Short mmCIF file of C-alpha atoms and ligand atoms in Angstrom, two decimals:
data_model
loop_
_atom_site.label_atom_id
_atom_site.label_comp_id
_atom_site.label_asym_id
_atom_site.label_seq_id
_atom_site.Cartn_x
_atom_site.Cartn_y
_atom_site.Cartn_z
CA UNK V 17 0.00 0.00 0.00
CA UNK V 18 1.43 3.36 -0.93
CA UNK V 19 2.00 5.83 1.86
CA UNK V 20 0.54 9.31 1.57
CA UNK V 21 2.73 12.10 2.83
CA UNK V 22 1.97 15.79 2.91
CA UNK V 23 2.86 19.07 4.50
CA UNK V 24 0.31 20.54 6.90
CA UNK V 25 -1.52 22.75 4.39
CA UNK V 26 -1.38 20.16 1.61
CA UNK V 27 0.46 22.18 -1.02
CA UNK V 28 3.13 19.47 -1.05
CA UNK V 29 1.71 15.97 -1.44
CA UNK V 30 3.82 12.87 -1.88
CA UNK V 31 3.10 9.25 -2.59
CA UNK V 32 5.68 6.80 -1.32
CA UNK V 33 5.65 3.39 -2.97
CA UNK V 34 6.95 1.48 0.05
CA UNK V 35 5.82 0.16 3.41
CA UNK V 36 8.25 1.54 5.95
CA UNK V 37 9.03 -0.74 8.89
CA UNK V 38 12.17 1.08 9.91
CA UNK V 39 13.20 4.70 10.03
CA UNK V 40 16.14 6.87 10.93
CA UNK V 41 16.54 9.45 13.62
CA UNK V 42 19.50 11.62 12.77
CA UNK V 43 21.36 13.93 15.11
CA UNK V 44 22.73 16.34 12.49
CA UNK V 45 22.32 20.06 13.03
CA UNK V 46 19.20 20.06 10.83
CA UNK V 47 17.39 16.92 11.99
CA UNK V 48 17.87 17.62 15.68
CA UNK V 49 15.99 20.87 15.20
CA UNK V 50 13.17 19.44 13.11
CA UNK V 51 12.70 16.15 14.91
CA UNK V 52 12.27 14.35 11.61
CA UNK V 53 11.80 10.59 11.43
CA UNK V 54 13.27 9.67 8.08
CA UNK V 55 12.73 6.87 5.61
CA UNK V 56 15.29 6.58 2.85
CA UNK V 57 14.27 5.36 -0.59
CA UNK V 58 15.31 5.54 -4.20
CA UNK V 59 13.81 8.61 -5.83
CA UNK V 60 11.71 6.59 -8.26
CA UNK V 61 9.60 5.29 -5.34
CA UNK V 62 8.46 8.81 -4.50
CA UNK V 63 5.96 10.83 -6.50
CA UNK V 64 5.85 14.52 -5.69
CA UNK V 65 2.80 16.62 -6.43
CA UNK V 66 3.47 20.26 -5.76
CA UNK V 67 3.68 23.56 -7.56
CA UNK V 68 7.45 24.19 -7.72
CA UNK V 69 6.70 27.76 -6.62
CA UNK V 70 5.28 26.41 -3.34
CA UNK V 71 8.40 24.45 -2.45
CA UNK V 72 11.37 26.00 -0.70
CA UNK V 73 14.76 24.33 -0.71
CA UNK V 74 17.52 24.64 1.85
CA UNK V 75 21.02 23.24 1.71
CA UNK V 76 23.90 23.44 4.16
CA UNK V 77 27.35 22.05 4.91
CA UNK V 78 28.36 20.10 1.77
CA UNK V 79 25.16 21.18 -0.06
CA UNK V 80 24.57 17.66 -1.40
CA UNK V 81 21.11 17.21 0.12
CA UNK V 82 18.18 19.41 -0.92
CA UNK V 83 15.97 19.85 2.14
CA UNK V 84 12.51 20.77 0.84
CA UNK V 85 9.87 22.60 2.82
CA UNK V 86 6.50 24.18 2.21
CA UNK V 87 6.70 27.95 1.87
CA UNK V 88 3.19 28.27 3.30
CA UNK V 89 3.07 26.03 6.37
CA UNK V 90 6.77 25.40 6.97
CA UNK V 91 6.64 21.62 7.16
CA UNK V 92 9.50 19.58 5.73
CA UNK V 93 8.09 16.39 4.21
CA UNK V 94 11.12 15.31 2.17
CA UNK V 95 14.68 15.81 1.03
CA UNK V 96 16.54 14.73 -2.07
CA UNK V 97 20.10 13.85 -2.87
CA UNK V 98 22.33 11.29 -4.55
CA UNK V 99 24.13 8.27 -3.20
CA UNK V 100 26.87 6.98 -5.52
CA UNK V 101 25.10 8.61 -8.47
CA UNK V 102 21.67 7.15 -7.65
CA UNK V 103 18.90 9.70 -6.97
CA UNK V 104 17.60 9.15 -3.45
CA UNK V 105 14.92 10.69 -1.29
CA UNK V 106 14.42 10.94 2.44
CA UNK V 107 10.80 11.06 3.51
CA UNK V 108 9.82 12.54 6.86
CA UNK V 109 7.37 9.98 8.20
CA UNK V 110 6.06 12.51 10.69
CA UNK V 111 4.25 13.96 7.66
CA UNK V 112 2.57 10.61 6.91
CA UNK V 113 -0.57 10.50 9.04
CA UNK V 114 -1.32 6.84 8.26
CA UNK V 115 2.03 5.57 9.50
CA UNK V 116 2.03 4.38 13.12
CA UNK V 117 5.29 5.91 14.28
CA UNK V 118 5.36 3.72 17.40
CA UNK V 119 5.47 0.60 15.22
CA UNK V 120 8.66 1.64 13.44
CA UNK V 121 12.05 0.26 14.30
CA UNK V 122 14.03 3.44 14.86
CA UNK V 123 17.71 3.45 13.98
CA UNK V 124 19.92 6.24 15.22
CA UNK V 125 22.12 7.84 12.59
CA UNK V 126 25.13 9.85 13.67
CA UNK V 127 24.69 12.51 11.01
CA UNK V 128 26.43 15.07 13.19
CA UNK V 129 29.68 13.27 12.42
CA UNK V 130 29.01 12.00 8.89
CA UNK V 131 27.06 14.65 7.00
ZN1 LIG O 7 2.23 23.36 3.44
#
């Protein structure tokens, strides 16, 4: 079953073609502020429906990950980047209302030292 993901106001809507059982909590300077619970996937598993004008993008440090957010409501449903040349996406499962966050196996990622 695809997972529906959206920002709070709905201007960014995503469909994730996966059933997440695990997710990542990262301690990098960005994630610790947002409290994101992230699911990594290849970009082709994620369909984004949003007016490009509605989507803000932030990068920092090595500027290899595009952190997207809604310019209206401020939520950050996803990020994009590449791993070894493969387009990847990180989905913030906190923006997926149908996902039971308590059922996920959470893995800590030491992004503070690796990103
Ligand atoms: Zn929004």
